[in-house]
Amino acid sequence: MTPSSNTAESSQSKPQTKAEKIKLALEKLKEAKVRKLIVKVLMGDGSSKTLMVNERQTVRQVLDKLLEKTHCDSSIDWSVCETNPELQNERGFEDHEYLVELLCAWTRHSENKIYFVLRPQKYVMFTDPQLFYMWKKSKTVLSGVNQQAKELLIKEHFGGSTLIVPDLEGTLYLKEDGKKVWKSRYFVLRASGIYYVLL
């Protein structure tokens, strides 16, 4: 090998190494900018677990971490829920949501808490679709719906190009703007939105 070819080889390898170093430095910078939170999650037995969560993690990924830490069964019913004392309500976060984004919406002096709980109603829309799409039928008819019929209901309402919203109605509690109490209202769900009736 001649000295000139050796020099050419080293000059080619240096920019590669430099490019790799720059790429690595940029990745580290990018990673450093990712928002991270230390989250205290309360368990049903009164204990708690502390997790480091970053803004890229979905609620599903956080649930997987919690299942690993707690050695619980991997039931789909496990949920991460938020309690909000100011609004006097609780809600389950959906698996596709980003936990850090949700928690960053809390006010500075928020008394909200995060719980890791079993919520059997979490996927009831998909395990028992007849309760939503055949709710006007009798209880006997609803309880007699077999698995094949349930799958057909899901396919009809979720499998097409458009989502079919069930026509549901019933009583829910609503806290109106500027009011301190929750009042019972009759709501109807339609494709165009959710509406309530003043009684």
CSV table of C-alpha atoms in Angstrom, one decimal:
chain,number,residue,atom,x,y,z
A,1,MET,CA,0.0,0.0,0.0
A,2,THR,CA,1.4,3.4,-1.0
A,3,PRO,CA,1.5,6.4,1.4
A,4,SER,CA,-0.9,8.3,-0.8
A,5,SER,CA,-3.6,5.6,-0.7
A,6,ASN,CA,-3.2,5.4,3.1
A,7,THR,CA,-3.8,9.2,3.4
A,8,ALA,CA,-6.8,9.0,1.1
A,9,GLU,CA,-8.2,6.1,3.3
A,10,SER,CA,-7.8,8.0,6.5
A,11,SER,CA,-9.3,11.2,5.1
A,12,GLN,CA,-12.4,9.2,4.1
A,13,SER,CA,-12.7,7.6,7.5
A,14,LYS,CA,-12.4,10.9,9.4
A,15,PRO,CA,-15.5,12.6,8.0
A,16,GLN,CA,-17.4,9.4,8.6
A,17,THR,CA,-16.4,9.4,12.2
A,18,LYS,CA,-17.1,13.1,12.5
A,19,ALA,CA,-20.6,12.6,10.9
A,20,GLU,CA,-21.3,9.8,13.3
A,21,LYS,CA,-20.3,11.9,16.2
A,22,ILE,CA,-22.5,14.8,15.1
A,23,LYS,CA,-25.4,12.4,14.6
A,24,LEU,CA,-24.9,11.0,18.1
A,25,ALA,CA,-24.7,14.5,19.6
A,26,LEU,CA,-27.9,15.5,17.8
A,27,GLU,CA,-29.7,12.4,19.1
A,28,LYS,CA,-28.6,13.2,22.6
A,29,LEU,CA,-29.8,16.8,22.3
A,30,LYS,CA,-33.1,15.6,20.9
A,31,GLU,CA,-33.5,13.1,23.8
A,32,ALA,CA,-32.6,15.8,26.4
A,33,LYS,CA,-35.5,18.0,25.0
A,34,VAL,CA,-38.1,15.2,25.6
A,35,ARG,CA,-40.3,16.2,28.5
A,36,LYS,CA,-40.1,13.7,31.4
A,37,LEU,CA,-42.1,13.6,34.6
A,38,ILE,CA,-41.8,11.6,37.8
A,39,VAL,CA,-45.3,10.3,38.4
A,40,LYS,CA,-46.7,8.8,41.6
A,41,VAL,CA,-49.4,6.2,40.8
A,42,LEU,CA,-51.7,5.1,43.6
A,43,MET,CA,-52.7,1.4,43.9
A,44,GLY,CA,-56.0,0.0,45.1
A,45,ASP,CA,-54.4,-1.3,48.3
A,46,GLY,CA,-53.3,2.2,49.4
A,47,SER,CA,-49.7,1.8,48.3
A,48,SER,CA,-48.0,3.7,45.4
A,49,LYS,CA,-45.5,3.2,42.7
A,50,THR,CA,-43.2,6.0,41.3
A,51,LEU,CA,-42.5,6.0,37.6
A,52,MET,CA,-40.4,8.1,35.2
A,53,VAL,CA,-42.6,8.8,32.2
A,54,ASN,CA,-41.6,10.7,29.1
A,55,GLU,CA,-43.8,12.5,26.6
A,56,ARG,CA,-43.5,9.8,23.9
A,57,GLN,CA,-45.0,7.1,26.1
A,58,THR,CA,-48.7,6.3,25.7
A,59,VAL,CA,-50.9,5.3,28.5
A,60,ARG,CA,-50.7,1.7,27.2
A,61,GLN,CA,-46.9,1.7,27.6
A,62,VAL,CA,-47.2,3.1,31.1
A,63,LEU,CA,-49.8,0.4,31.9
A,64,ASP,CA,-47.3,-2.2,30.7
A,65,LYS,CA,-44.6,-0.8,33.0
A,66,LEU,CA,-47.1,-0.9,35.9
A,67,LEU,CA,-48.1,-4.4,35.2
A,68,GLU,CA,-44.4,-5.4,35.2
A,69,LYS,CA,-43.7,-3.6,38.4
A,70,THR,CA,-46.8,-4.9,40.3
A,71,HIS,CA,-46.8,-8.5,38.8
A,72,CYS,CA,-50.5,-8.2,38.2
A,73,ASP,CA,-52.3,-10.3,35.6
A,74,SER,CA,-52.2,-8.7,32.2
A,75,SER,CA,-56.0,-8.2,31.9
A,76,ILE,CA,-57.2,-5.6,29.4
A,77,ASP,CA,-59.3,-4.1,32.2
A,78,TRP,CA,-56.4,-2.4,34.0
A,79,SER,CA,-56.5,1.3,33.6
A,80,VAL,CA,-54.7,4.5,34.6
A,81,CYS,CA,-57.4,6.8,36.0
A,82,GLU,CA,-57.4,10.4,37.1
A,83,THR,CA,-59.4,11.8,40.0
A,84,ASN,CA,-60.2,15.5,40.0
A,85,PRO,CA,-61.5,16.8,43.4
A,86,GLU,CA,-62.2,20.2,42.0
A,87,LEU,CA,-64.7,18.8,39.5
A,88,GLN,CA,-65.6,15.9,41.8
A,89,ASN,CA,-65.1,13.3,39.1
A,90,GLU,CA,-62.8,10.6,37.8
A,91,ARG,CA,-62.0,9.4,34.3
A,92,GLY,CA,-60.0,6.6,32.8
A,93,PHE,CA,-57.3,7.7,30.4
A,94,GLU,CA,-57.5,6.0,27.0
A,95,ASP,CA,-54.6,3.7,25.9
A,96,HIS,CA,-53.6,5.8,22.9
A,97,GLU,CA,-53.3,9.1,24.9
A,98,TYR,CA,-49.9,10.4,26.0
A,99,LEU,CA,-49.7,10.6,29.8
A,100,VAL,CA,-47.2,13.5,30.1
A,101,GLU,CA,-49.4,15.6,27.9
A,102,LEU,CA,-52.5,14.9,30.0
A,103,LEU,CA,-50.6,15.6,33.3
A,104,CYS,CA,-49.1,18.9,31.9
A,105,ALA,CA,-52.7,20.2,31.6
A,106,TRP,CA,-53.1,20.1,35.4
A,107,THR,CA,-52.9,23.4,37.2
A,108,ARG,CA,-49.9,24.1,39.4
A,109,HIS,CA,-51.8,23.5,42.7
A,110,SER,CA,-53.9,20.7,41.4
A,111,GLU,CA,-55.0,18.0,43.9
A,112,ASN,CA,-55.6,15.5,41.1
A,113,LYS,CA,-54.3,12.0,41.6
A,114,ILE,CA,-53.4,9.1,39.3
A,115,TYR,CA,-54.7,5.6,40.1
A,116,PHE,CA,-53.9,2.1,38.7
A,117,VAL,CA,-57.2,0.2,38.9
A,118,LEU,CA,-59.3,-2.5,37.3
A,119,ARG,CA,-62.1,-1.0,35.2
A,120,PRO,CA,-64.2,-3.9,33.7
A,121,GLN,CA,-66.2,-1.3,31.7
A,122,LYS,CA,-63.1,-0.1,29.8
A,123,TYR,CA,-63.7,-2.1,26.6
A,124,VAL,CA,-67.4,-2.9,27.1
A,125,MET,CA,-68.2,-1.2,23.8
A,126,PHE,CA,-66.3,-4.0,22.1
A,127,THR,CA,-67.0,-6.9,24.4
A,128,ASP,CA,-70.8,-6.2,24.6
A,129,PRO,CA,-71.7,-4.0,21.6
A,130,GLN,CA,-75.3,-5.0,21.9
A,131,LEU,CA,-75.6,-2.8,25.0
A,132,PHE,CA,-75.0,0.3,22.9
A,133,TYR,CA,-76.5,-0.7,19.5
A,134,MET,CA,-79.5,-2.7,20.7
A,135,TRP,CA,-80.2,-1.0,24.0
A,136,LYS,CA,-83.9,-0.5,23.2
A,137,LYS,CA,-84.3,-4.3,23.1
A,138,SER,CA,-85.5,-6.3,26.1
A,139,LYS,CA,-82.9,-7.7,28.7
A,140,THR,CA,-83.7,-11.2,27.5
A,141,VAL,CA,-82.8,-10.4,23.9
A,142,LEU,CA,-79.6,-8.6,25.0
A,143,SER,CA,-78.4,-11.4,27.2
A,144,GLY,CA,-79.1,-13.9,24.4
A,145,VAL,CA,-76.8,-12.3,21.9
A,146,ASN,CA,-74.0,-14.8,20.9
A,147,GLN,CA,-70.4,-14.1,20.0
A,148,GLN,CA,-71.0,-14.3,16.3
A,149,ALA,CA,-73.7,-11.6,16.5
A,150,LYS,CA,-71.5,-9.4,18.7
A,151,GLU,CA,-68.7,-9.6,16.1
A,152,LEU,CA,-71.2,-8.8,13.3
A,153,LEU,CA,-72.3,-5.7,15.3
A,154,ILE,CA,-68.7,-4.5,15.7
A,155,LYS,CA,-68.0,-5.1,12.0
A,156,GLU,CA,-71.1,-3.2,10.9
A,157,HIS,CA,-70.4,-0.2,13.1
A,158,PHE,CA,-66.6,0.0,13.1
A,159,GLY,CA,-65.5,-1.9,10.0
A,160,GLY,CA,-66.7,0.4,7.3
A,161,SER,CA,-65.3,3.7,6.0
A,162,THR,CA,-67.4,5.7,8.5
A,163,LEU,CA,-68.0,5.1,12.2
A,164,ILE,CA,-71.7,4.7,13.1
A,165,VAL,CA,-72.5,6.5,16.3
A,166,PRO,CA,-75.1,4.6,18.4
A,167,ASP,CA,-78.3,6.6,19.3
A,168,LEU,CA,-78.0,6.5,23.0
A,169,GLU,CA,-79.9,8.5,25.7
A,170,GLY,CA,-80.0,8.6,29.4
A,171,THR,CA,-79.3,10.5,32.6
A,172,LEU,CA,-75.8,11.9,33.3
A,173,TYR,CA,-74.5,14.4,35.8
A,174,LEU,CA,-73.4,17.8,34.5
A,175,LYS,CA,-71.5,20.6,36.2
A,176,GLU,CA,-72.3,23.8,34.3
A,177,ASP,CA,-69.8,26.6,33.9
A,178,GLY,CA,-69.7,28.8,37.0
A,179,LYS,CA,-71.8,26.4,39.1
A,180,LYS,CA,-70.5,24.4,42.1
A,181,VAL,CA,-72.9,21.5,42.0
A,182,TRP,CA,-73.5,18.6,39.6
A,183,LYS,CA,-77.1,18.3,38.3
A,184,SER,CA,-78.8,15.4,36.7
A,185,ARG,CA,-79.6,16.0,33.0
A,186,TYR,CA,-81.1,13.9,30.3
A,187,PHE,CA,-78.6,13.5,27.5
A,188,VAL,CA,-78.9,12.2,23.9
A,189,LEU,CA,-76.0,11.1,21.8
A,190,ARG,CA,-76.4,11.5,18.0
A,191,ALA,CA,-73.9,11.5,15.1
A,192,SER,CA,-73.9,15.3,15.1
A,193,GLY,CA,-73.0,15.6,18.9
A,194,ILE,CA,-74.2,15.1,22.4
A,195,TYR,CA,-77.1,17.1,23.7
A,196,TYR,CA,-78.9,17.5,27.0
A,197,VAL,CA,-82.4,18.6,27.9
A,198,LEU,CA,-83.2,21.2,30.5
A,199,LEU,CA,-86.0,19.8,32.7
